[in-house]
Amino acid sequence: MEFNQLLNQNQRRWRYLIIAMTGVLVVSALLHLSVGELLINFSPQTSLESRLLYDLRLPRLLAAAAIGAALALSGASLQVLLGNVLAEPGVLGISGGASLGMVIILFAFPAAATPLGFMLAGVLGALGFTIILVSMAKSMRLTTTRLLLVGVALGILSSAVVTWAFYFSDDLSIRQLMYWLMGSVGGVSWYQHVLTILMMPIGVWLCLQGRVLDKLMVGEVHAKQLGVDVNRVRWQLILCVSLLVGGSVALGGVISFVGLVVPHLLRLAFGTENRYLLPLSAVTGATLLVISDILARVVLDSAELPVGVMTTTIGAPIFIWMLVKSHDSSS
């Protein structure tokens, strides 16, 4: 009886957390729509305010929320899949693989440089890098440090190719490449949200895999004994992460540390029950990126910072702290 009461209390706590963070997201979204160079209430008075609200700020808001949720879900899934609390699409070079795929399609197949074409290229690039990381982590039993080094090396490889692309690109291509590399949702328009529509069912499906991820956390052998088809689940997770990361990079560029900071800090604060942690990570990731984009727009009077700069500024110190903590616990 006492166990059932504790279980119910724990479930209620998680649900309250999800509801509370959803409320914070709604407030942040309303603030995002209203602030900027021109303050706008929620009933625009002029055609300029209406166009600014519905054609610029609303698609930008939806992009920030979608990317934040997708990256947080990807990070939470990768941390279970690789058994590594420092796993994250940006740190492990997966986002770099997505950007590499889009650079290749931009220069080799310019006719296919459409939102869907970019997403396909981003997914293939992210998928290739994810398969490399998962294969090496499982077959070579890489330590945290070695896995991070492999991810950094893959990121350097993609950066080298992108640098060559800078050298041979024209002015328009350079602007597009800078947009991806720095991470920004400032130029997102409504037609690009076909990517968001495609990413939504993937994110929902991933949120429903919490019980399976809980079983994977106890080890592959025990997961198989509990009836989990580990190989099938692994490839499903790899594909979903690649789709979400590829779509996110195609929509808003390379935005790092959201997938690292959000699920890790939530695990430390509230526990590791993935059926609740995954949706909470999605809502928190969306909230973090919406707030980061607000700060990117208002922190400087004369210019607008890329949102990727804000997430890196927030995430890099936390990542250093996590590295130090991981080293202390292993020594």
Tab-separated table of C-alpha atoms in Angstrom:
chain	number	residue	atom	x	y	z
A	1	MET	CA	0.000	0.000	0.000
A	2	GLU	CA	2.784	2.405	0.940
A	3	PHE	CA	4.663	1.517	-2.243
A	4	ASN	CA	1.598	2.323	-4.360
A	5	GLN	CA	1.206	5.649	-2.570
A	6	LEU	CA	4.847	6.529	-3.203
A	7	LEU	CA	4.463	5.516	-6.851
A	8	ASN	CA	1.383	7.681	-7.256
A	9	GLN	CA	3.119	10.614	-5.566
A	10	ASN	CA	6.085	10.250	-7.911
A	11	GLN	CA	3.824	10.150	-10.959
A	12	ARG	CA	1.945	13.243	-9.766
A	13	ARG	CA	5.222	15.064	-9.209
A	14	TRP	CA	6.362	14.380	-12.757
A	15	ARG	CA	3.000	15.475	-14.165
A	16	TYR	CA	3.067	18.686	-12.129
A	17	LEU	CA	6.565	19.378	-13.424
A	18	ILE	CA	5.466	18.897	-17.046
A	19	ILE	CA	2.411	21.121	-16.518
A	20	ALA	CA	4.481	23.812	-14.755
A	21	MET	CA	7.138	23.857	-17.481
A	22	THR	CA	4.419	24.000	-20.134
A	23	GLY	CA	3.101	27.098	-18.368
A	24	VAL	CA	6.585	28.644	-18.439
A	25	LEU	CA	6.781	27.852	-22.163
A	26	VAL	CA	3.447	29.571	-22.825
A	27	VAL	CA	4.533	32.694	-20.914
A	28	SER	CA	7.891	32.703	-22.719
A	29	ALA	CA	6.117	32.333	-26.072
A	30	LEU	CA	3.846	35.311	-25.381
A	31	LEU	CA	6.867	37.373	-24.346
A	32	HIS	CA	8.725	36.268	-27.482
A	33	LEU	CA	5.889	37.529	-29.684
A	34	SER	CA	5.639	40.894	-27.974
A	35	VAL	CA	9.236	42.061	-27.448
A	36	GLY	CA	11.674	43.359	-30.021
A	37	GLU	CA	12.510	46.614	-31.710
A	38	LEU	CA	8.775	47.274	-31.769
A	39	LEU	CA	6.621	46.220	-28.818
A	40	ILE	CA	3.416	44.539	-29.973
A	41	ASN	CA	0.381	43.486	-27.972
A	42	PHE	CA	-1.670	40.486	-28.989
A	43	SER	CA	-4.172	42.472	-31.021
A	44	PRO	CA	-2.080	44.290	-33.669
A	45	GLN	CA	-3.299	47.804	-34.381
A	46	THR	CA	-1.659	48.405	-37.773
A	47	SER	CA	-0.848	46.353	-40.855
A	48	LEU	CA	2.864	46.699	-40.021
A	49	GLU	CA	2.346	45.194	-36.573
A	50	SER	CA	0.205	42.427	-38.059
A	51	ARG	CA	2.834	41.496	-40.647
A	52	LEU	CA	5.608	41.672	-38.060
A	53	LEU	CA	3.677	39.403	-35.701
A	54	TYR	CA	2.336	36.794	-38.111
A	55	ASP	CA	4.986	36.758	-40.846
A	56	LEU	CA	8.170	37.164	-38.802
A	57	ARG	CA	7.804	36.544	-35.080
A	58	LEU	CA	5.321	33.669	-35.056
A	59	PRO	CA	7.239	31.401	-37.498
A	60	ARG	CA	10.427	32.277	-35.621
A	61	LEU	CA	8.816	31.319	-32.311
A	62	LEU	CA	7.554	27.999	-33.653
A	63	ALA	CA	10.990	27.219	-35.090
A	64	ALA	CA	12.738	27.942	-31.778
A	65	ALA	CA	10.280	25.751	-29.855
A	66	ALA	CA	10.482	22.888	-32.376
A	67	ILE	CA	14.281	22.928	-32.533
A	68	GLY	CA	14.661	23.144	-28.752
A	69	ALA	CA	12.297	20.214	-28.207
A	70	ALA	CA	13.928	18.121	-30.950
A	71	LEU	CA	17.479	18.681	-29.682
A	72	ALA	CA	16.549	17.980	-26.056
A	73	LEU	CA	14.781	14.750	-27.058
A	74	SER	CA	17.749	13.741	-29.195
A	75	GLY	CA	20.177	14.372	-26.346
A	76	ALA	CA	18.072	12.433	-23.832
A	77	SER	CA	17.836	9.476	-26.234
A	78	LEU	CA	21.539	9.518	-27.107
A	79	GLN	CA	22.532	9.550	-23.440
A	80	VAL	CA	20.621	6.290	-22.950
A	81	LEU	CA	21.619	4.777	-26.298
A	82	LEU	CA	25.345	5.388	-25.716
A	83	GLY	CA	25.243	5.006	-21.942
A	84	ASN	CA	26.975	8.362	-21.649
A	85	VAL	CA	25.691	11.414	-19.763
A	86	LEU	CA	27.802	13.733	-21.960
A	87	ALA	CA	26.240	12.580	-25.237
A	88	GLU	CA	24.721	15.419	-27.260
A	89	PRO	CA	24.240	16.010	-31.023
A	90	GLY	CA	26.454	19.105	-31.134
A	91	VAL	CA	29.265	17.870	-28.902
A	92	LEU	CA	29.419	14.472	-30.659
A	93	GLY	CA	29.566	16.039	-34.107
A	94	ILE	CA	26.143	14.786	-35.257
A	95	SER	CA	24.950	18.340	-35.943
A	96	GLY	CA	28.182	18.862	-37.869
A	97	GLY	CA	27.331	15.798	-39.961
A	98	ALA	CA	23.950	17.317	-40.765
A	99	SER	CA	25.535	20.610	-41.809
A	100	LEU	CA	28.080	18.681	-43.900
A	101	GLY	CA	25.272	16.921	-45.743
A	102	MET	CA	23.567	20.237	-46.508
A	103	VAL	CA	26.794	21.845	-47.716
A	104	ILE	CA	27.313	18.929	-50.105
A	105	ILE	CA	23.810	19.215	-51.535
A	106	LEU	CA	24.121	23.006	-51.804
A	107	PHE	CA	27.208	22.751	-54.016
A	108	ALA	CA	26.826	19.381	-55.720
A	109	PHE	CA	23.050	19.394	-56.306
A	110	PRO	CA	21.864	23.040	-56.150
A	111	ALA	CA	18.546	22.146	-57.812
A	112	ALA	CA	17.713	20.011	-54.749
A	113	ALA	CA	18.469	22.839	-52.290
A	114	THR	CA	14.878	23.035	-51.029
A	115	PRO	CA	13.603	22.665	-47.435
A	116	LEU	CA	12.870	18.974	-48.008
A	117	GLY	CA	16.140	18.506	-49.879
A	118	PHE	CA	18.079	20.139	-47.048
A	119	MET	CA	16.300	17.983	-44.485
A	120	LEU	CA	17.088	14.814	-46.434
A	121	ALA	CA	20.747	15.843	-46.750
A	122	GLY	CA	20.892	16.793	-43.076
A	123	VAL	CA	19.312	13.490	-42.039
A	124	LEU	CA	21.763	11.472	-44.137
A	125	GLY	CA	24.735	13.394	-42.728
A	126	ALA	CA	23.485	13.056	-39.145
A	127	LEU	CA	22.640	9.373	-39.722
A	128	GLY	CA	26.126	8.618	-41.025
A	129	PHE	CA	27.854	10.255	-38.066
A	130	THR	CA	25.437	8.667	-35.559
A	131	ILE	CA	26.056	5.183	-36.974
A	132	ILE	CA	29.820	5.728	-36.717
A	133	LEU	CA	29.547	6.832	-33.080
A	134	VAL	CA	27.179	4.054	-31.996
A	135	SER	CA	29.202	1.383	-33.794
A	136	MET	CA	32.477	2.535	-32.237
A	137	ALA	CA	30.941	2.947	-28.787
A	138	LYS	CA	29.542	-0.617	-28.832
A	139	SER	CA	32.322	-2.498	-30.631
A	140	MET	CA	35.334	-0.722	-29.079
A	141	ARG	CA	33.746	-0.023	-25.669
A	142	LEU	CA	34.891	3.573	-25.778
A	143	THR	CA	35.275	5.484	-22.540
A	144	THR	CA	33.593	8.854	-22.120
A	145	THR	CA	36.790	10.689	-22.983
A	146	ARG	CA	37.469	8.659	-26.128
A	147	LEU	CA	33.878	8.946	-27.309
A	148	LEU	CA	34.029	12.727	-26.912
A	149	LEU	CA	37.320	12.810	-28.801
A	150	VAL	CA	35.787	10.833	-31.666
A	151	GLY	CA	32.848	13.243	-31.721
A	152	VAL	CA	35.158	16.252	-31.695
A	153	ALA	CA	37.181	14.725	-34.530
A	154	LEU	CA	34.033	14.216	-36.602
A	155	GLY	CA	33.041	17.809	-35.868
A	156	ILE	CA	36.466	19.031	-37.000
A	157	LEU	CA	36.127	16.990	-40.183
A	158	SER	CA	32.773	18.551	-41.016
A	159	SER	CA	34.104	22.020	-40.161
A	160	ALA	CA	37.043	21.505	-42.525
A	161	VAL	CA	34.711	20.646	-45.402
A	162	VAL	CA	32.493	23.637	-44.615
A	163	THR	CA	35.584	25.884	-44.547
A	164	TRP	CA	36.481	24.710	-48.034
A	165	ALA	CA	32.910	25.471	-49.051
A	166	PHE	CA	33.334	29.009	-47.726
A	167	TYR	CA	36.398	29.463	-49.872
A	168	PHE	CA	34.674	28.437	-53.108
A	169	SER	CA	31.222	29.912	-52.452
A	170	ASP	CA	29.650	33.110	-53.757
A	171	ASP	CA	28.155	35.809	-51.536
A	172	LEU	CA	24.700	34.203	-51.333
A	173	SER	CA	26.100	30.804	-50.442
A	174	ILE	CA	28.323	32.349	-47.776
A	175	ARG	CA	25.314	33.966	-46.121
A	176	GLN	CA	23.463	30.646	-46.127
A	177	LEU	CA	26.471	28.825	-44.676
A	178	MET	CA	26.931	31.424	-41.951
A	179	TYR	CA	23.257	31.035	-41.100
A	180	TRP	CA	23.730	27.301	-40.531
A	181	LEU	CA	27.054	27.516	-38.721
A	182	MET	CA	26.073	30.180	-36.193
A	183	GLY	CA	22.575	28.869	-35.490
A	184	SER	CA	19.733	31.310	-36.004
A	185	VAL	CA	15.954	31.190	-36.348
A	186	GLY	CA	15.759	34.779	-37.537
A	187	GLY	CA	15.191	33.956	-41.197
A	188	VAL	CA	12.650	31.154	-40.806
A	189	SER	CA	9.534	31.558	-42.936
A	190	TRP	CA	6.241	29.693	-43.009
A	191	TYR	CA	7.099	27.405	-45.920
A	192	GLN	CA	10.081	26.022	-43.983
A	193	HIS	CA	7.732	24.723	-41.313
A	194	VAL	CA	7.038	21.713	-43.466
A	195	LEU	CA	10.097	20.452	-41.582
A	196	THR	CA	8.359	21.097	-38.260
A	197	ILE	CA	5.309	19.160	-39.449
A	198	LEU	CA	7.529	16.215	-40.381
A	199	MET	CA	9.443	16.364	-37.079
A	200	MET	CA	6.372	16.454	-34.813
A	201	PRO	CA	5.234	12.796	-35.138
A	202	ILE	CA	8.835	11.647	-34.693
A	203	GLY	CA	9.125	13.619	-31.476
A	204	VAL	CA	5.793	12.296	-30.200
A	205	TRP	CA	6.815	8.707	-30.970
A	206	LEU	CA	10.114	9.222	-29.180
A	207	CYS	CA	8.330	10.592	-26.101
A	208	LEU	CA	6.306	7.364	-25.968
A	209	GLN	CA	9.434	5.168	-25.820
A	210	GLY	CA	10.249	6.002	-22.208
A	211	ARG	CA	9.515	2.527	-20.818
A	212	VAL	CA	11.755	0.950	-23.467
A	213	LEU	CA	14.576	3.366	-22.653
A	214	ASP	CA	14.150	2.580	-18.951
A	215	LYS	CA	14.792	-1.080	-19.774
A	216	LEU	CA	17.824	-0.197	-21.915
A	217	MET	CA	19.332	1.712	-18.994
A	218	VAL	CA	19.722	-1.499	-16.983
A	219	GLY	CA	21.888	-3.006	-19.750
A	220	GLU	CA	21.313	-4.760	-23.061
A	221	VAL	CA	21.352	-8.261	-21.564
A	222	HIS	CA	18.673	-7.429	-19.005
A	223	ALA	CA	16.693	-5.488	-21.609
A	224	LYS	CA	16.605	-8.594	-23.836
A	225	GLN	CA	15.446	-10.659	-20.864
A	226	LEU	CA	12.628	-8.134	-20.369
A	227	GLY	CA	11.487	-8.661	-23.951
A	228	VAL	CA	13.150	-5.729	-25.731
A	229	ASP	CA	14.402	-6.278	-29.275
A	230	VAL	CA	17.583	-4.298	-28.619
A	231	ASN	CA	18.880	-4.188	-32.190
A	232	ARG	CA	15.558	-3.017	-33.610
A	233	VAL	CA	15.132	-0.380	-30.901
A	234	ARG	CA	18.702	0.832	-31.363
A	235	TRP	CA	18.205	1.414	-35.088
A	236	GLN	CA	14.831	3.051	-34.504
A	237	LEU	CA	16.430	5.474	-32.047
A	238	ILE	CA	19.343	6.172	-34.397
A	239	LEU	CA	16.935	6.957	-37.233
A	240	CYS	CA	14.706	9.165	-35.059
A	241	VAL	CA	17.652	11.108	-33.641
A	242	SER	CA	19.054	11.590	-37.133
A	243	LEU	CA	15.696	12.834	-38.440
A	244	LEU	CA	15.275	15.275	-35.563
A	245	VAL	CA	18.838	16.586	-35.721
A	246	GLY	CA	18.800	16.823	-39.518
A	247	GLY	CA	15.485	18.673	-39.476
A	248	SER	CA	16.681	21.006	-36.710
A	249	VAL	CA	19.893	21.913	-38.531
A	250	ALA	CA	17.990	22.433	-41.782
A	251	LEU	CA	15.532	24.697	-39.966
A	252	GLY	CA	17.823	26.736	-37.728
A	253	GLY	CA	21.458	25.783	-38.205
A	254	VAL	CA	23.897	24.226	-35.738
A	255	ILE	CA	22.703	24.955	-32.191
A	256	SER	CA	24.765	23.231	-29.508
A	257	PHE	CA	24.381	22.238	-25.846
A	258	VAL	CA	20.557	22.173	-25.658
A	259	GLY	CA	20.587	18.384	-25.966
A	260	LEU	CA	23.332	18.138	-23.348
A	261	VAL	CA	22.262	20.565	-20.651
A	262	VAL	CA	18.503	19.985	-20.546
A	263	PRO	CA	18.168	16.185	-20.074
A	264	HIS	CA	21.267	15.901	-17.886
A	265	LEU	CA	20.197	18.604	-15.429
A	266	LEU	CA	16.645	17.241	-15.347
A	267	ARG	CA	17.998	13.785	-14.496
A	268	LEU	CA	20.110	15.224	-11.703
A	269	ALA	CA	17.220	17.236	-10.295
A	270	PHE	CA	14.214	14.937	-10.685
A	271	GLY	CA	15.284	11.395	-11.568
A	272	THR	CA	15.782	9.083	-14.528
A	273	GLU	CA	12.271	7.814	-15.308
A	274	ASN	CA	12.344	8.277	-19.070
A	275	ARG	CA	8.601	8.026	-19.721
A	276	TYR	CA	8.303	11.346	-17.904
A	277	LEU	CA	11.796	12.683	-18.511
A	278	LEU	CA	11.428	12.624	-22.312
A	279	PRO	CA	8.315	14.857	-22.547
A	280	LEU	CA	9.688	17.097	-19.795
A	281	SER	CA	12.959	17.396	-21.739
A	282	ALA	CA	11.030	18.343	-24.891
A	283	VAL	CA	9.062	21.094	-23.133
A	284	THR	CA	12.125	22.360	-21.255
A	285	GLY	CA	14.267	22.353	-24.400
A	286	ALA	CA	11.605	24.348	-26.244
A	287	THR	CA	11.419	26.811	-23.344
A	288	LEU	CA	15.192	27.197	-23.151
A	289	LEU	CA	15.551	27.974	-26.843
A	290	VAL	CA	12.602	30.394	-26.859
A	291	ILE	CA	14.118	32.292	-23.909
A	292	SER	CA	17.568	32.188	-25.537
A	293	ASP	CA	16.118	33.687	-28.714
A	294	ILE	CA	14.467	36.460	-26.691
A	295	LEU	CA	17.842	37.280	-25.123
A	296	ALA	CA	19.554	37.103	-28.520
A	297	ARG	CA	17.156	39.761	-29.807
A	298	VAL	CA	17.270	42.180	-26.869
A	299	VAL	CA	20.689	41.837	-25.218
A	300	LEU	CA	22.294	44.262	-27.708
A	301	ASP	CA	20.670	47.509	-28.823
A	302	SER	CA	22.446	47.755	-32.166
A	303	ALA	CA	22.476	44.140	-33.350
A	304	GLU	CA	20.869	40.718	-32.988
A	305	LEU	CA	22.928	37.785	-31.777
A	306	PRO	CA	22.492	34.315	-33.300
A	307	VAL	CA	20.639	32.079	-30.863
A	308	GLY	CA	23.446	29.523	-31.199
A	309	VAL	CA	25.773	32.020	-29.530
A	310	MET	CA	23.409	32.288	-26.563
A	311	THR	CA	23.066	28.517	-26.093
A	312	THR	CA	26.838	28.077	-26.327
A	313	THR	CA	27.374	30.840	-23.759
A	314	ILE	CA	24.940	29.127	-21.393
A	315	GLY	CA	25.961	25.548	-22.135
A	316	ALA	CA	29.759	25.691	-22.340
A	317	PRO	CA	30.352	26.419	-18.612
A	318	ILE	CA	27.879	23.679	-17.670
A	319	PHE	CA	29.639	21.264	-20.030
A	320	ILE	CA	33.010	22.057	-18.404
A	321	TRP	CA	31.472	21.438	-14.980
A	322	MET	CA	30.054	18.117	-16.195
A	323	LEU	CA	33.451	17.069	-17.571
A	324	VAL	CA	35.152	17.871	-14.249
A	325	LYS	CA	32.453	16.044	-12.311
A	326	SER	CA	32.688	13.008	-14.625
A	327	HIS	CA	36.496	12.936	-14.171
A	328	ASP	CA	36.227	13.195	-10.382
A	329	SER	CA	33.681	10.366	-10.186
A	330	SER	CA	35.813	8.066	-12.371
A	331	SER	CA	39.085	8.713	-10.516
